[in-house]
Amino acid sequence: MASFSSSAKVIVTLAFFVLFIGSSSAQLSTNFYSQSCPRLFPPVKSVVQSAISKEARIEGPYNVHGCDGSLLLDDTSSFTGEKRAAPNVNSVRGFDVVDNIKSAVENVCPGVVSCADILAIASRDSVVTLGGPSWNVKLGRRDARTASQAAANRSIPPPTFNLNALISSFSAVGLSTRDMVALSGSHTIGQARCTNFRARIYNETNLDSSLAQTRQGNCPRTAGSGDNNLAPLDLQTPTTFENNYYKNLVNRRGLLHSDQQLFNGGSTDSIVMTYSSNPNTFNSDFVAAMIKMGDIKPLTGTNGEIRKNCRRRNSKLSTA
């Protein structure tokens, strides 16, 4: 769908475009921690707001098994995780922010809240902090003890995908075409790497010429030169969550090939037009799609574990 670094900067890692293997199941509830961790939300919100005040860039972590925190696992001598999968390496950041949230949550209720649920709450709080809509987050996920770099490489749609491929990828995990277009609106925030939009700004014709010229100034034509140089996905308001992303698409100013595919004479043009002129409809559909995405194949009950450290599997299985 779209891929998007200095250690002095922090971001909030969001679970925006998590594509999974398998079907949806829901054993989650919005009041899951009402008894076991009633003070859960304030520390998450506080860390998220602090991180965003330092840098509002957002990337989407792609977990291939579900909203299970598998992406957070570090590689070890005997374990290969998903952080260095091609769509994630040099793109997904903010793991230190997740560590800080986990630490803050452990201070109020140790051993209770999963890293997967922390990601889900942080996603909502990030959107709200940046001016977007709020929603009640379903909770009760547990953390995976496995991860698959190979599956991440196979399953995550690249920024080169055309519309049919995007629709098929989301449909395979139970998300509709409208869900896909709504979730894509998170690209009203954040930045992309030159390597992910180089071909578009030099080769494609359905791109506003002034934007192409601007982006070429920081993204050399030659592959391997400036690959990690960043550009905002939304040139006008890159740190505000609203519907400018869709207005940009209508004006042929989508930075990524996969983004502009949503408004290129195809079946999703009418949805983009609706969202570009009606922010309330976009917000409502975005929230519905986020809730729906969060229900995709969670680990619940006695499956998985509650990690003590989001970067590492517990040495002994936690049944909390």
Coordinates of C-alpha atoms in Angstrom, one line a residue:
M1 CA 0.0 0.0 0.0
A2 CA 2.6 2.5 1.0
S3 CA 5.8 2.5 2.8
F4 CA 7.0 5.4 4.1
S5 CA 16.6 8.9 10.8
S6 CA 17.9 10.3 13.4
S7 CA 18.2 8.9 16.9
A8 CA 17.5 12.4 18.3
K9 CA 13.9 12.2 17.0
V10 CA 11.1 10.1 18.1
I11 CA 7.8 9.1 16.6
V12 CA 4.8 7.1 17.6
T13 CA 4.5 3.8 15.8
L14 CA 1.0 3.2 14.6
A15 CA -0.9 0.2 13.6
F16 CA -2.5 1.8 10.6
F17 CA -2.0 -0.7 7.8
V18 CA -1.6 -4.0 9.4
L19 CA -2.2 -6.8 6.9
F20 CA -2.7 -10.2 8.3
I21 CA -3.0 -13.8 7.4
G22 CA -6.3 -15.4 8.4
S23 CA -9.8 -14.4 9.3
S24 CA -11.2 -12.0 11.7
S25 CA -12.2 -12.9 15.2
A26 CA -13.4 -10.7 18.0
Q27 CA -13.0 -11.5 21.7
L28 CA -12.1 -8.0 22.5
S29 CA -13.9 -5.3 24.5
T30 CA -13.6 -1.6 25.2
N31 CA -13.7 -2.2 29.0
F32 CA -11.3 -5.1 29.1
Y33 CA -8.9 -3.4 31.7
S34 CA -11.6 -1.6 33.7
Q35 CA -10.9 -3.8 36.7
S36 CA -7.3 -4.9 36.2
C37 CA -5.8 -1.6 35.0
P38 CA -8.3 1.3 35.5
R39 CA -5.5 3.9 35.2
L40 CA -4.3 2.6 31.8
F41 CA -5.1 5.4 29.5
P42 CA -3.5 8.6 31.0
P43 CA 0.1 7.3 30.9
V44 CA -0.3 6.2 27.3
K45 CA -1.7 9.5 26.2
S46 CA 1.0 11.4 28.1
V47 CA 3.9 9.6 26.4
V48 CA 2.2 9.8 22.9
Q49 CA 1.7 13.6 23.3
S50 CA 5.3 14.1 24.4
A51 CA 6.6 12.1 21.4
I52 CA 4.5 13.9 18.9
S53 CA 5.6 17.3 20.3
K54 CA 9.1 16.3 19.3
E55 CA 8.3 14.8 15.9
A56 CA 4.9 14.1 14.2
R57 CA 6.2 11.7 11.6
I58 CA 4.2 8.6 11.6
E59 CA 4.9 5.2 10.1
G60 CA 2.7 2.2 9.9
P61 CA 4.0 -1.0 11.3
Y62 CA 3.0 -4.0 9.2
N63 CA 2.4 -7.1 11.3
V64 CA 1.7 -10.1 9.2
H65 CA 0.1 -12.4 11.8
G66 CA -2.3 -9.9 13.3
C67 CA -2.4 -7.0 15.8
D68 CA -0.1 -9.0 18.0
G69 CA 3.0 -6.9 18.6
S70 CA 5.2 -9.3 16.5
L71 CA 6.8 -6.3 14.7
L72 CA 8.2 -5.1 18.0
L73 CA 10.4 -8.1 18.6
D74 CA 14.2 -7.6 18.1
D75 CA 16.3 -10.1 16.2
T76 CA 18.5 -12.3 18.3
S77 CA 21.1 -14.9 17.4
S78 CA 18.4 -17.6 17.3
F79 CA 15.4 -15.5 16.2
T80 CA 14.7 -13.4 13.1
G81 CA 11.9 -10.9 13.5
E82 CA 10.1 -8.5 11.1
K83 CA 11.9 -5.2 11.8
R84 CA 14.3 -5.8 8.9
A85 CA 11.7 -7.0 6.4
A86 CA 12.1 -5.0 3.2
P87 CA 9.0 -2.8 3.8
N88 CA 10.0 -2.0 7.4
V89 CA 13.7 -1.5 7.4
N90 CA 14.7 2.2 7.4
S91 CA 11.0 3.1 7.5
V92 CA 9.4 2.0 10.8
R93 CA 10.7 3.8 13.8
G94 CA 9.5 4.8 17.2
F95 CA 10.3 1.6 19.1
D96 CA 11.8 3.7 21.9
V97 CA 8.4 5.5 22.2
V98 CA 6.7 2.1 22.6
D99 CA 9.3 1.2 25.3
N100 CA 8.5 4.4 27.1
I101 CA 4.8 3.7 27.0
K102 CA 5.3 0.2 28.2
S103 CA 7.4 1.4 31.1
A104 CA 4.8 4.0 32.1
V105 CA 2.0 1.4 31.9
E106 CA 4.0 -1.1 34.0
N107 CA 4.4 1.5 36.7
V108 CA 0.6 1.7 37.2
C109 CA -0.3 -2.0 36.5
P110 CA 2.6 -4.4 36.1
G111 CA 2.3 -7.5 34.0
V112 CA -1.3 -6.8 32.8
V113 CA -1.4 -4.9 29.5
S114 CA 0.0 -6.3 26.3
C115 CA 2.3 -4.5 23.9
A116 CA -0.3 -5.2 21.2
D117 CA -2.9 -3.3 23.1
I118 CA -0.5 -0.5 23.8
L119 CA 0.0 -0.1 20.1
A120 CA -3.8 0.0 19.5
I121 CA -4.3 2.7 22.2
A122 CA -1.3 4.7 21.0
S123 CA -2.7 4.7 17.5
R124 CA -5.9 6.3 18.6
D125 CA -4.2 8.8 20.9
S126 CA -1.8 9.8 18.1
V127 CA -4.7 10.5 15.7
V128 CA -6.5 12.5 18.3
T129 CA -3.4 14.5 19.3
L130 CA -2.9 15.4 15.6
G131 CA -6.4 16.7 15.3
G132 CA -8.2 13.6 14.1
P133 CA -11.3 11.7 15.4
S134 CA -11.4 9.6 18.5
W135 CA -12.9 6.2 19.1
N136 CA -13.3 3.6 21.9
V137 CA -10.4 1.0 21.4
K138 CA -11.3 -2.6 21.8
L139 CA -8.7 -4.3 24.0
G140 CA -7.8 -7.7 25.3
R141 CA -5.1 -8.7 22.8
R142 CA -2.1 -10.7 23.8
D143 CA 1.4 -10.6 22.4
A144 CA 2.8 -13.0 19.9
R145 CA 5.8 -15.2 20.6
T146 CA 6.6 -15.6 16.9
A147 CA 7.3 -13.3 14.0
S148 CA 8.1 -13.9 10.3
Q149 CA 10.3 -11.7 8.2
A150 CA 9.6 -13.9 5.1
A151 CA 5.8 -13.5 5.6
A152 CA 6.3 -9.7 6.0
N153 CA 8.2 -9.6 2.8
R154 CA 5.5 -11.6 1.0
S155 CA 2.4 -10.0 2.5
I156 CA 2.9 -6.3 2.8
P157 CA 1.8 -4.4 -0.4
P158 CA 4.5 -2.2 -1.8
P159 CA 4.1 1.4 -2.9
T160 CA 4.2 0.2 -6.5
F161 CA 0.9 -1.6 -6.3
N162 CA -1.9 -0.7 -8.7
L163 CA -5.5 -0.3 -7.6
N164 CA -6.6 -3.9 -8.2
A165 CA -3.7 -5.3 -6.2
L166 CA -4.5 -2.9 -3.3
I167 CA -8.1 -4.0 -3.3
S168 CA -7.1 -7.6 -3.4
S169 CA -4.6 -7.3 -0.5
F170 CA -7.2 -5.7 1.8
S171 CA -10.0 -8.0 0.7
A172 CA -7.8 -11.0 1.6
V173 CA -7.9 -10.0 5.2
G174 CA -11.6 -9.0 5.3
L175 CA -11.3 -5.2 4.7
S176 CA -13.5 -3.6 2.0
T177 CA -12.4 -1.3 -0.7
R178 CA -14.0 1.6 1.2
D179 CA -12.0 0.5 4.3
M180 CA -8.8 0.6 2.2
V181 CA -9.5 4.1 0.9
A182 CA -10.4 5.4 4.4
L183 CA -7.3 3.9 6.1
S184 CA -5.1 5.4 3.3
G185 CA -6.2 8.8 4.7
S186 CA -3.6 8.3 7.5
H187 CA -1.2 9.5 4.8
T188 CA -2.3 13.0 5.6
I189 CA 0.4 12.6 8.2
G190 CA 4.0 11.6 7.9
Q191 CA 6.8 11.2 5.3
A192 CA 8.0 8.9 2.6
R193 CA 11.5 7.9 1.6
C194 CA 12.9 8.9 -1.8
T195 CA 13.3 5.3 -2.8
N196 CA 9.6 4.8 -2.5
F197 CA 8.6 7.7 -4.8
R198 CA 11.5 8.1 -7.1
A199 CA 9.9 6.3 -10.0
R200 CA 6.7 8.3 -9.7
I201 CA 8.3 11.7 -9.7
Y202 CA 10.5 11.0 -12.7
N203 CA 8.4 8.6 -14.8
E204 CA 4.7 9.1 -14.2
T205 CA 2.5 11.6 -16.0
N206 CA -0.5 11.7 -13.6
L207 CA 1.4 13.9 -11.2
D208 CA 1.2 17.7 -10.8
S209 CA 4.4 19.0 -12.5
S210 CA 5.2 21.5 -9.7
L211 CA 5.1 18.8 -7.1
A212 CA 7.3 16.6 -9.2
Q213 CA 9.8 19.4 -9.6
T214 CA 9.8 20.1 -5.9
R215 CA 10.3 16.5 -4.9
Q216 CA 13.1 16.0 -7.5
G217 CA 15.1 18.7 -5.7
N218 CA 15.6 16.3 -2.7
C219 CA 15.3 12.9 -4.5
P220 CA 18.0 12.3 -7.2
R221 CA 17.1 10.2 -10.2
T222 CA 19.9 7.8 -9.7
A223 CA 19.0 4.8 -7.5
G224 CA 21.3 4.6 -4.4
S225 CA 21.6 8.3 -4.2
G226 CA 19.5 9.9 -1.5
D227 CA 17.4 6.8 -1.1
N228 CA 16.5 7.7 2.5
N229 CA 15.8 11.4 1.9
L230 CA 12.4 12.2 3.3
A231 CA 9.4 14.2 1.9
P232 CA 6.0 14.8 3.4
L233 CA 3.1 12.8 2.1
D234 CA 0.9 15.9 2.5
L235 CA 2.9 19.0 1.5
Q236 CA 0.3 21.4 2.9
T237 CA -0.3 20.1 6.4
P238 CA 2.1 17.2 7.2
T239 CA 1.5 17.3 10.9
T240 CA -2.3 17.6 11.0
F241 CA -4.8 14.8 10.7
E242 CA -7.5 15.9 8.2
N243 CA -8.8 15.2 4.7
N244 CA -6.1 17.1 2.7
Y245 CA -4.7 13.7 1.5
Y246 CA -7.8 13.2 -0.7
K247 CA -7.8 16.8 -1.9
N248 CA -4.2 16.2 -3.0
L249 CA -5.2 13.0 -4.9
V250 CA -7.9 14.9 -6.8
N251 CA -5.3 17.5 -7.8
R252 CA -2.8 14.7 -8.9
R253 CA -0.6 15.4 -5.9
G254 CA -0.4 12.0 -4.4
L255 CA 3.3 11.4 -3.6
L256 CA 3.3 7.6 -3.8
H257 CA 2.2 5.6 -6.9
S258 CA -0.1 3.5 -4.7
D259 CA -1.8 6.6 -3.3
Q260 CA -2.6 8.2 -6.6
Q261 CA -4.0 4.9 -7.8
L262 CA -7.0 5.7 -5.6
F263 CA -7.9 8.6 -7.9
N264 CA -6.8 7.6 -11.4
G265 CA -10.1 7.0 -13.3
G266 CA -10.9 3.8 -11.4
S267 CA -13.6 2.4 -9.1
T268 CA -12.4 4.4 -6.0
D269 CA -12.5 7.9 -7.6
S270 CA -16.0 8.5 -6.1
I271 CA -14.9 7.6 -2.6
V272 CA -11.9 9.9 -2.8
M273 CA -14.2 12.7 -4.1
T274 CA -16.5 12.2 -1.2
Y275 CA -13.8 12.3 1.4
S276 CA -12.1 15.3 -0.2
S277 CA -15.3 17.4 0.3
N278 CA -16.7 15.8 3.4
P279 CA -14.3 15.5 6.3
N280 CA -17.0 14.2 8.7
T281 CA -17.7 11.2 6.4
F282 CA -13.9 10.5 6.1
N283 CA -13.5 10.7 9.9
S284 CA -16.5 8.4 10.5
D285 CA -15.3 5.8 7.9
F286 CA -11.7 6.0 9.2
V287 CA -12.8 5.2 12.7
A288 CA -15.0 2.3 11.5
A289 CA -12.1 0.9 9.4
M290 CA -9.7 1.2 12.3
I291 CA -12.0 -0.7 14.6
K292 CA -12.6 -3.4 12.0
M293 CA -8.9 -3.7 11.4
G294 CA -8.2 -4.1 15.1
D295 CA -10.5 -7.1 15.2
I296 CA -8.4 -9.0 12.7
K297 CA -7.0 -12.2 14.2
P298 CA -6.1 -11.1 17.7
L299 CA -4.4 -13.4 20.1
T300 CA -6.7 -13.7 23.1
G301 CA -7.5 -15.9 26.1
T302 CA -4.5 -18.1 26.9
N303 CA -2.9 -17.7 23.5
G304 CA 0.4 -15.7 23.3
E305 CA 1.7 -13.9 26.4
I306 CA 1.9 -10.5 28.1
R307 CA 5.4 -9.4 27.3
K308 CA 7.4 -7.8 30.1
N309 CA 9.6 -6.1 27.5
C310 CA 8.0 -5.3 24.1
R311 CA 11.3 -6.1 22.3
R312 CA 11.7 -9.6 23.7
R313 CA 9.7 -12.8 24.3
N314 CA 9.3 -13.7 27.9
S315 CA 11.7 -16.4 29.1
K316 CA 8.7 -18.2 30.6
L317 CA 5.2 -18.0 29.2
S318 CA 3.1 -15.4 31.0
T319 CA -0.5 -16.3 31.7
A320 CA -1.6 -13.0 33.1

